[in-house]
Amino acid sequence: MPARSLLKWLAAPALIILFGVPAFLVGPGAGAPSSPTAAEEQVTEAWVARYNGPGNGGDVAYALALDGAGNVYVTGVSWGSGTDDDYATIKYDSLGNQLWEKRYNGPGNDHDQAYALALDGAGGVYVTGQSGDANGYSDYATVKYDGASGNQLWEKRYNGPGNDHDEARALAVDEAGNVYVTGYSLGSGTDVDYATIKYVQGPAPTPTPTPTTTLTLTPTPTPTDTPTPGPVGGIAELPPLAGISADQASGPADGPGWSAGDYALAGGLAAAAVIVAGAWYARRRWLR
């Protein structure tokens, strides 16, 4: 090949094929580092914030989020002091100043590693990952912090049906404050499965009271006393009339103990006295 043609070929970008696979481009402007653009030249380092955990061991960040005020939230795993690995969640302001740091050590005092972080519109900060349990395995562990103070508001753990290794890897929060967590979880005879959980925040629903049977009491009728014959209107019983007696033989007309013939005068006088008094007395025997 003439020298001029060879130089012309070298000046043109060329595609080198290695074993049928495009490998790289050679030639001016084809794969050679380009000079920084104007946009790249405007990128400068504003600040660097470093975090070394209390155990002075390995510290690895896995997730980051920003709020509307420019605050920065970071979470991951950090070697603790006597607590093995812990979640470590940190809030920085827009200038890189650390505002708070919160660590989470699970009930197994073992390996705890946060993988995901999310914020809600009310200032809540959520982290999730895997956390050692008391049996030497791991569970999902989702923790909510107050964004302003860093105080832990709640913690929820999930142990799958295989009672083995469960590890949450992603997290999201919707506008209603519902929290969604997903990852992998050992099943019961199904090996490793997806396990996606929704948590609903808010006051616990008020249980519907169980209706109670109201007993209807039927009032017992009050017995009515049968009045004993006696004076009416507070009038005293008249004494027997002197000199008047009644035959004690039973008479057919007036019932036991009375005789119509013997009763004519006495009955007439007694009846007159009772009627004048405004009441009628039951028949009675007149005694001397």
Tab-separated table of C-alpha atoms in Angstrom:
chain	number	residue	atom	x	y	z
A	1	MET	CA	0.000	0.000	0.000
A	2	PRO	CA	1.411	3.428	-0.899
A	3	ALA	CA	2.529	5.502	2.062
A	4	ARG	CA	-0.014	8.225	1.285
A	5	SER	CA	-2.872	5.706	1.250
A	6	LEU	CA	-1.650	4.122	4.484
A	7	LEU	CA	-1.576	7.468	6.246
A	8	LYS	CA	-5.058	8.254	4.923
A	9	TRP	CA	-6.316	4.907	6.257
A	10	LEU	CA	-4.739	5.502	9.646
A	11	ALA	CA	-6.282	8.961	9.848
A	12	ALA	CA	-9.777	7.535	9.513
A	13	PRO	CA	-11.576	5.857	12.455
A	14	ALA	CA	-11.453	2.119	12.143
A	15	LEU	CA	-13.327	-0.742	13.812
A	16	ILE	CA	-11.230	-3.642	14.948
A	17	ILE	CA	-12.991	-7.008	15.095
A	18	LEU	CA	-11.678	-9.595	17.507
A	19	PHE	CA	-13.178	-13.056	17.131
A	20	GLY	CA	-16.281	-11.597	15.528
A	21	VAL	CA	-16.897	-9.119	18.376
A	22	PRO	CA	-16.432	-5.360	17.931
A	23	ALA	CA	-13.577	-4.493	20.252
A	24	PHE	CA	-12.673	-0.847	19.952
A	25	LEU	CA	-12.280	2.048	17.575
A	26	VAL	CA	-8.902	3.376	16.597
A	27	GLY	CA	-8.006	6.569	14.895
A	28	PRO	CA	-8.157	10.275	15.700
A	29	GLY	CA	-11.236	11.106	17.815
A	30	ALA	CA	-12.400	7.502	17.885
A	31	GLY	CA	-11.808	6.218	21.400
A	32	ALA	CA	-9.100	8.662	22.391
A	33	PRO	CA	-9.906	10.636	25.558
A	34	SER	CA	-11.635	13.853	24.644
A	35	SER	CA	-10.900	17.117	26.338
A	36	PRO	CA	-13.226	18.102	29.220
A	37	THR	CA	-16.363	19.879	28.075
A	38	ALA	CA	-17.454	23.227	29.445
A	39	ALA	CA	-20.079	21.500	31.647
A	40	GLU	CA	-17.499	19.182	33.170
A	41	GLU	CA	-15.182	22.069	33.928
A	42	GLN	CA	-17.982	23.674	35.993
A	43	VAL	CA	-18.275	20.674	38.346
A	44	THR	CA	-16.387	21.312	41.575
A	45	GLU	CA	-16.265	19.492	44.872
A	46	ALA	CA	-18.391	21.369	47.436
A	47	TRP	CA	-17.824	19.188	50.489
A	48	VAL	CA	-16.876	15.730	51.708
A	49	ALA	CA	-18.349	14.158	54.839
A	50	ARG	CA	-16.841	10.982	56.224
A	51	TYR	CA	-18.219	8.665	58.867
A	52	ASN	CA	-16.262	6.194	60.969
A	53	GLY	CA	-18.413	4.018	63.227
A	54	PRO	CA	-17.743	3.380	66.911
A	55	GLY	CA	-16.093	0.023	66.223
A	56	ASN	CA	-13.473	1.653	63.976
A	57	GLY	CA	-14.122	-1.145	61.483
A	58	GLY	CA	-15.811	-1.457	58.106
A	59	ASP	CA	-18.461	1.154	57.270
A	60	VAL	CA	-20.276	0.933	53.931
A	61	ALA	CA	-23.093	3.194	52.695
A	62	TYR	CA	-25.739	1.641	50.430
A	63	ALA	CA	-28.487	4.233	49.939
A	64	LEU	CA	-28.977	7.984	49.839
A	65	ALA	CA	-31.910	10.411	49.538
A	66	LEU	CA	-32.486	14.176	49.580
A	67	ASP	CA	-35.381	16.191	50.993
A	68	GLY	CA	-36.815	19.450	49.702
A	69	ALA	CA	-34.520	21.544	51.907
A	70	GLY	CA	-31.360	19.970	50.535
A	71	ASN	CA	-30.693	17.764	53.556
A	72	VAL	CA	-28.940	14.505	52.763
A	73	TYR	CA	-29.802	11.129	54.323
A	74	VAL	CA	-27.428	8.168	54.060
A	75	THR	CA	-27.761	4.613	55.369
A	76	GLY	CA	-25.768	1.402	55.267
A	77	VAL	CA	-23.811	-0.925	57.535
A	78	SER	CA	-21.293	0.074	60.182
A	79	TRP	CA	-19.169	-1.958	62.575
A	80	GLY	CA	-20.279	-1.297	66.127
A	81	SER	CA	-18.618	-1.455	69.503
A	82	GLY	CA	-19.605	-4.867	70.853
A	83	THR	CA	-22.703	-4.973	68.637
A	84	ASP	CA	-21.272	-6.488	65.432
A	85	ASP	CA	-22.586	-4.774	62.278
A	86	ASP	CA	-25.412	-2.262	62.725
A	87	TYR	CA	-27.603	-0.086	60.571
A	88	ALA	CA	-26.097	3.411	60.534
A	89	THR	CA	-28.310	6.244	59.260
A	90	ILE	CA	-27.002	9.807	59.088
A	91	LYS	CA	-28.514	13.167	58.227
A	92	TYR	CA	-26.391	15.974	56.819
A	93	ASP	CA	-27.473	19.519	56.029
A	94	SER	CA	-26.885	21.060	52.614
A	95	LEU	CA	-23.363	22.097	53.656
A	96	GLY	CA	-22.355	18.606	54.727
A	97	ASN	CA	-22.645	19.185	58.464
A	98	GLN	CA	-23.801	16.089	60.326
A	99	LEU	CA	-27.104	16.797	62.069
A	100	TRP	CA	-27.716	13.386	63.600
A	101	GLU	CA	-26.671	9.751	63.460
A	102	LYS	CA	-28.827	6.780	64.439
A	103	ARG	CA	-27.745	3.179	64.775
A	104	TYR	CA	-29.928	0.104	64.912
A	105	ASN	CA	-28.824	-3.138	66.560
A	106	GLY	CA	-31.272	-6.035	66.203
A	107	PRO	CA	-32.333	-8.463	68.936
A	108	GLY	CA	-29.634	-10.973	67.957
A	109	ASN	CA	-26.851	-8.446	68.560
A	110	ASP	CA	-25.484	-9.767	65.285
A	111	HIS	CA	-25.189	-8.678	61.680
A	112	ASP	CA	-27.556	-5.823	60.775
A	113	GLN	CA	-27.222	-4.258	57.346
A	114	ALA	CA	-29.430	-1.547	55.823
A	115	TYR	CA	-29.819	-1.571	52.044
A	116	ALA	CA	-32.583	0.920	51.238
A	117	LEU	CA	-33.800	4.333	52.372
A	118	ALA	CA	-36.886	6.434	51.569
A	119	LEU	CA	-38.473	9.688	52.747
A	120	ASP	CA	-42.127	10.698	53.043
A	121	GLY	CA	-43.710	14.107	52.654
A	122	ALA	CA	-44.119	14.588	56.408
A	123	GLY	CA	-40.446	14.359	57.358
A	124	GLY	CA	-40.299	10.617	58.024
A	125	VAL	CA	-37.151	8.659	57.214
A	126	TYR	CA	-37.412	4.909	56.531
A	127	VAL	CA	-34.639	2.332	56.259
A	128	THR	CA	-34.799	-1.407	55.683
A	129	GLY	CA	-32.476	-4.351	55.263
A	130	GLN	CA	-31.565	-7.516	57.125
A	131	SER	CA	-31.164	-7.881	60.871
A	132	GLY	CA	-29.988	-10.802	62.980
A	133	ASP	CA	-32.601	-12.404	65.198
A	134	ALA	CA	-32.261	-14.261	68.482
A	135	ASN	CA	-32.034	-17.632	66.679
A	136	GLY	CA	-28.988	-16.788	64.605
A	137	TYR	CA	-30.921	-16.093	61.396
A	138	SER	CA	-31.961	-12.775	59.873
A	139	ASP	CA	-35.266	-10.965	59.329
A	140	TYR	CA	-36.474	-7.965	57.431
A	141	ALA	CA	-36.110	-4.981	59.753
A	142	THR	CA	-37.821	-1.729	58.722
A	143	VAL	CA	-37.263	1.318	60.915
A	144	LYS	CA	-38.852	4.767	60.812
A	145	TYR	CA	-37.112	7.853	62.188
A	146	ASP	CA	-38.350	11.396	62.705
A	147	GLY	CA	-36.441	13.428	60.138
A	148	ALA	CA	-36.088	16.495	62.346
A	149	SER	CA	-34.759	14.849	65.512
A	150	GLY	CA	-33.669	11.388	64.402
A	151	ASN	CA	-35.799	9.757	67.087
A	152	GLN	CA	-36.883	6.227	66.220
A	153	LEU	CA	-40.667	6.151	65.802
A	154	TRP	CA	-41.260	2.465	65.113
A	155	GLU	CA	-39.647	-0.780	64.008
A	156	LYS	CA	-41.218	-3.697	62.134
A	157	ARG	CA	-39.635	-7.088	61.615
A	158	TYR	CA	-40.632	-9.905	59.271
A	159	ASN	CA	-39.657	-13.552	59.676
A	160	GLY	CA	-40.662	-15.704	56.700
A	161	PRO	CA	-42.307	-19.136	56.862
A	162	GLY	CA	-38.947	-20.887	56.549
A	163	ASN	CA	-37.798	-19.257	59.795
A	164	ASP	CA	-34.423	-18.676	58.167
A	165	HIS	CA	-32.746	-15.948	56.179
A	166	ASP	CA	-34.894	-12.959	55.119
A	167	GLU	CA	-33.331	-9.889	53.538
A	168	ALA	CA	-35.154	-6.699	52.443
A	169	ARG	CA	-33.555	-4.883	49.540
A	170	ALA	CA	-35.940	-2.099	48.459
A	171	LEU	CA	-38.333	0.358	50.053
A	172	ALA	CA	-40.925	2.910	48.919
A	173	VAL	CA	-43.498	5.182	50.584
A	174	ASP	CA	-46.653	6.480	48.873
A	175	GLU	CA	-48.468	9.779	49.365
A	176	ALA	CA	-50.774	8.259	51.988
A	177	GLY	CA	-47.802	7.170	54.103
A	178	ASN	CA	-48.119	3.468	53.294
A	179	VAL	CA	-44.752	1.725	53.340
A	180	TYR	CA	-43.766	-1.005	50.871
A	181	VAL	CA	-40.815	-3.330	51.456
A	182	THR	CA	-39.525	-6.119	49.244
A	183	GLY	CA	-36.639	-8.543	49.133
A	184	TYR	CA	-36.086	-12.254	49.436
A	185	SER	CA	-37.213	-14.706	52.087
A	186	LEU	CA	-36.741	-18.415	52.612
A	187	GLY	CA	-40.062	-20.210	52.227
A	188	SER	CA	-41.350	-23.446	53.657
A	189	GLY	CA	-40.290	-26.018	51.093
A	190	THR	CA	-40.122	-23.375	48.340
A	191	ASP	CA	-36.497	-22.284	48.691
A	192	VAL	CA	-36.028	-18.511	48.338
A	193	ASP	CA	-39.085	-16.399	47.438
A	194	TYR	CA	-39.974	-12.775	46.862
A	195	ALA	CA	-41.592	-11.327	49.963
A	196	THR	CA	-43.290	-7.949	49.567
A	197	ILE	CA	-44.940	-6.284	52.544
A	198	LYS	CA	-47.205	-3.261	52.923
A	199	TYR	CA	-47.344	-1.420	56.237
A	200	VAL	CA	-50.224	0.968	56.927
A	201	GLN	CA	-49.568	3.801	59.337
A	202	GLY	CA	-52.111	5.554	61.514
A	203	PRO	CA	-54.175	4.861	64.586
A	204	ALA	CA	-55.347	1.327	65.067
A	205	PRO	CA	-58.949	0.857	63.915
A	206	THR	CA	-61.503	1.025	66.697
A	207	PRO	CA	-62.967	-2.428	67.160
A	208	THR	CA	-66.692	-2.712	66.560
A	209	PRO	CA	-68.332	-3.407	69.921
A	210	THR	CA	-70.072	-6.755	70.168
A	211	PRO	CA	-73.798	-6.199	70.686
A	212	THR	CA	-74.978	-7.369	74.084
A	213	THR	CA	-78.371	-8.918	74.678
A	214	THR	CA	-80.601	-6.607	76.664
A	215	LEU	CA	-82.837	-8.504	79.044
A	216	THR	CA	-86.425	-7.275	79.094
A	217	LEU	CA	-87.779	-7.670	82.563
A	218	THR	CA	-91.498	-8.378	82.820
A	219	PRO	CA	-92.813	-6.772	85.979
A	220	THR	CA	-94.422	-9.201	88.423
A	221	PRO	CA	-97.984	-8.133	89.132
A	222	THR	CA	-98.369	-6.835	92.651
A	223	PRO	CA	-100.969	-8.892	94.476
A	224	THR	CA	-104.095	-6.913	95.261
A	225	ASP	CA	-105.152	-7.212	98.858
A	226	THR	CA	-108.744	-8.209	99.309
A	227	PRO	CA	-110.229	-5.526	101.515
A	228	THR	CA	-111.538	-6.686	104.850
A	229	PRO	CA	-115.113	-5.538	105.357
A	230	GLY	CA	-115.104	-2.601	107.691
A	231	PRO	CA	-116.165	0.986	108.005
A	232	VAL	CA	-116.029	3.171	104.935
A	233	GLY	CA	-115.024	6.782	105.027
A	234	GLY	CA	-113.399	6.427	108.456
A	235	ILE	CA	-116.710	5.817	110.221
A	236	ALA	CA	-116.433	3.571	113.284
A	237	GLU	CA	-118.366	0.336	113.513
A	238	LEU	CA	-121.567	0.781	115.433
A	239	PRO	CA	-121.993	-1.311	118.589
A	240	PRO	CA	-124.749	-3.863	118.764
A	241	LEU	CA	-128.133	-2.387	119.595
A	242	ALA	CA	-129.154	-3.020	123.174
A	243	GLY	CA	-131.908	-5.540	123.651
A	244	ILE	CA	-131.727	-6.825	120.110
A	245	SER	CA	-130.658	-10.395	119.456
A	246	ALA	CA	-130.545	-12.565	116.409
A	247	ASP	CA	-131.478	-16.172	116.162
A	248	GLN	CA	-128.349	-18.150	115.343
A	249	ALA	CA	-130.307	-20.757	113.458
A	250	SER	CA	-129.613	-20.801	109.737
A	251	GLY	CA	-132.314	-19.224	107.690
A	252	PRO	CA	-132.871	-20.196	104.078
A	253	ALA	CA	-133.383	-16.667	102.842
A	254	ASP	CA	-130.424	-14.822	104.278
A	255	GLY	CA	-127.676	-17.420	104.535
A	256	PRO	CA	-126.118	-19.125	107.521
A	257	GLY	CA	-126.814	-17.741	110.952
A	258	TRP	CA	-129.731	-15.534	110.006
A	259	SER	CA	-133.497	-15.883	109.972
A	260	ALA	CA	-135.781	-13.616	108.064
A	261	GLY	CA	-138.486	-13.642	110.737
A	262	ASP	CA	-136.206	-12.926	113.696
A	263	TYR	CA	-134.270	-10.276	111.794
A	264	ALA	CA	-137.184	-7.960	110.934
A	265	LEU	CA	-136.837	-5.344	113.638
A	266	ALA	CA	-133.124	-5.658	114.347
A	267	GLY	CA	-132.290	-5.760	110.677
A	268	GLY	CA	-134.411	-2.746	109.949
A	269	LEU	CA	-132.787	-0.639	112.668
A	270	ALA	CA	-129.260	-1.818	111.828
A	271	ALA	CA	-129.787	-1.235	108.152
A	272	ALA	CA	-131.058	2.246	108.779
A	273	ALA	CA	-128.041	3.067	110.929
A	274	VAL	CA	-125.582	1.761	108.322
A	275	ILE	CA	-127.253	3.457	105.403
A	276	VAL	CA	-127.291	6.765	107.270
A	277	ALA	CA	-123.578	6.308	107.918
A	278	GLY	CA	-122.962	5.990	104.177
A	279	ALA	CA	-121.760	2.358	104.116
A	280	TRP	CA	-123.076	-1.141	104.195
A	281	TYR	CA	-121.538	-3.713	106.476
A	282	ALA	CA	-121.365	-7.365	105.748
A	283	ARG	CA	-123.845	-9.470	107.493
A	284	ARG	CA	-122.858	-10.227	110.987
A	285	ARG	CA	-124.172	-11.879	114.057
A	286	TRP	CA	-125.559	-9.572	116.679
A	287	LEU	CA	-124.657	-10.600	120.184
A	288	ARG	CA	-126.216	-9.540	123.440
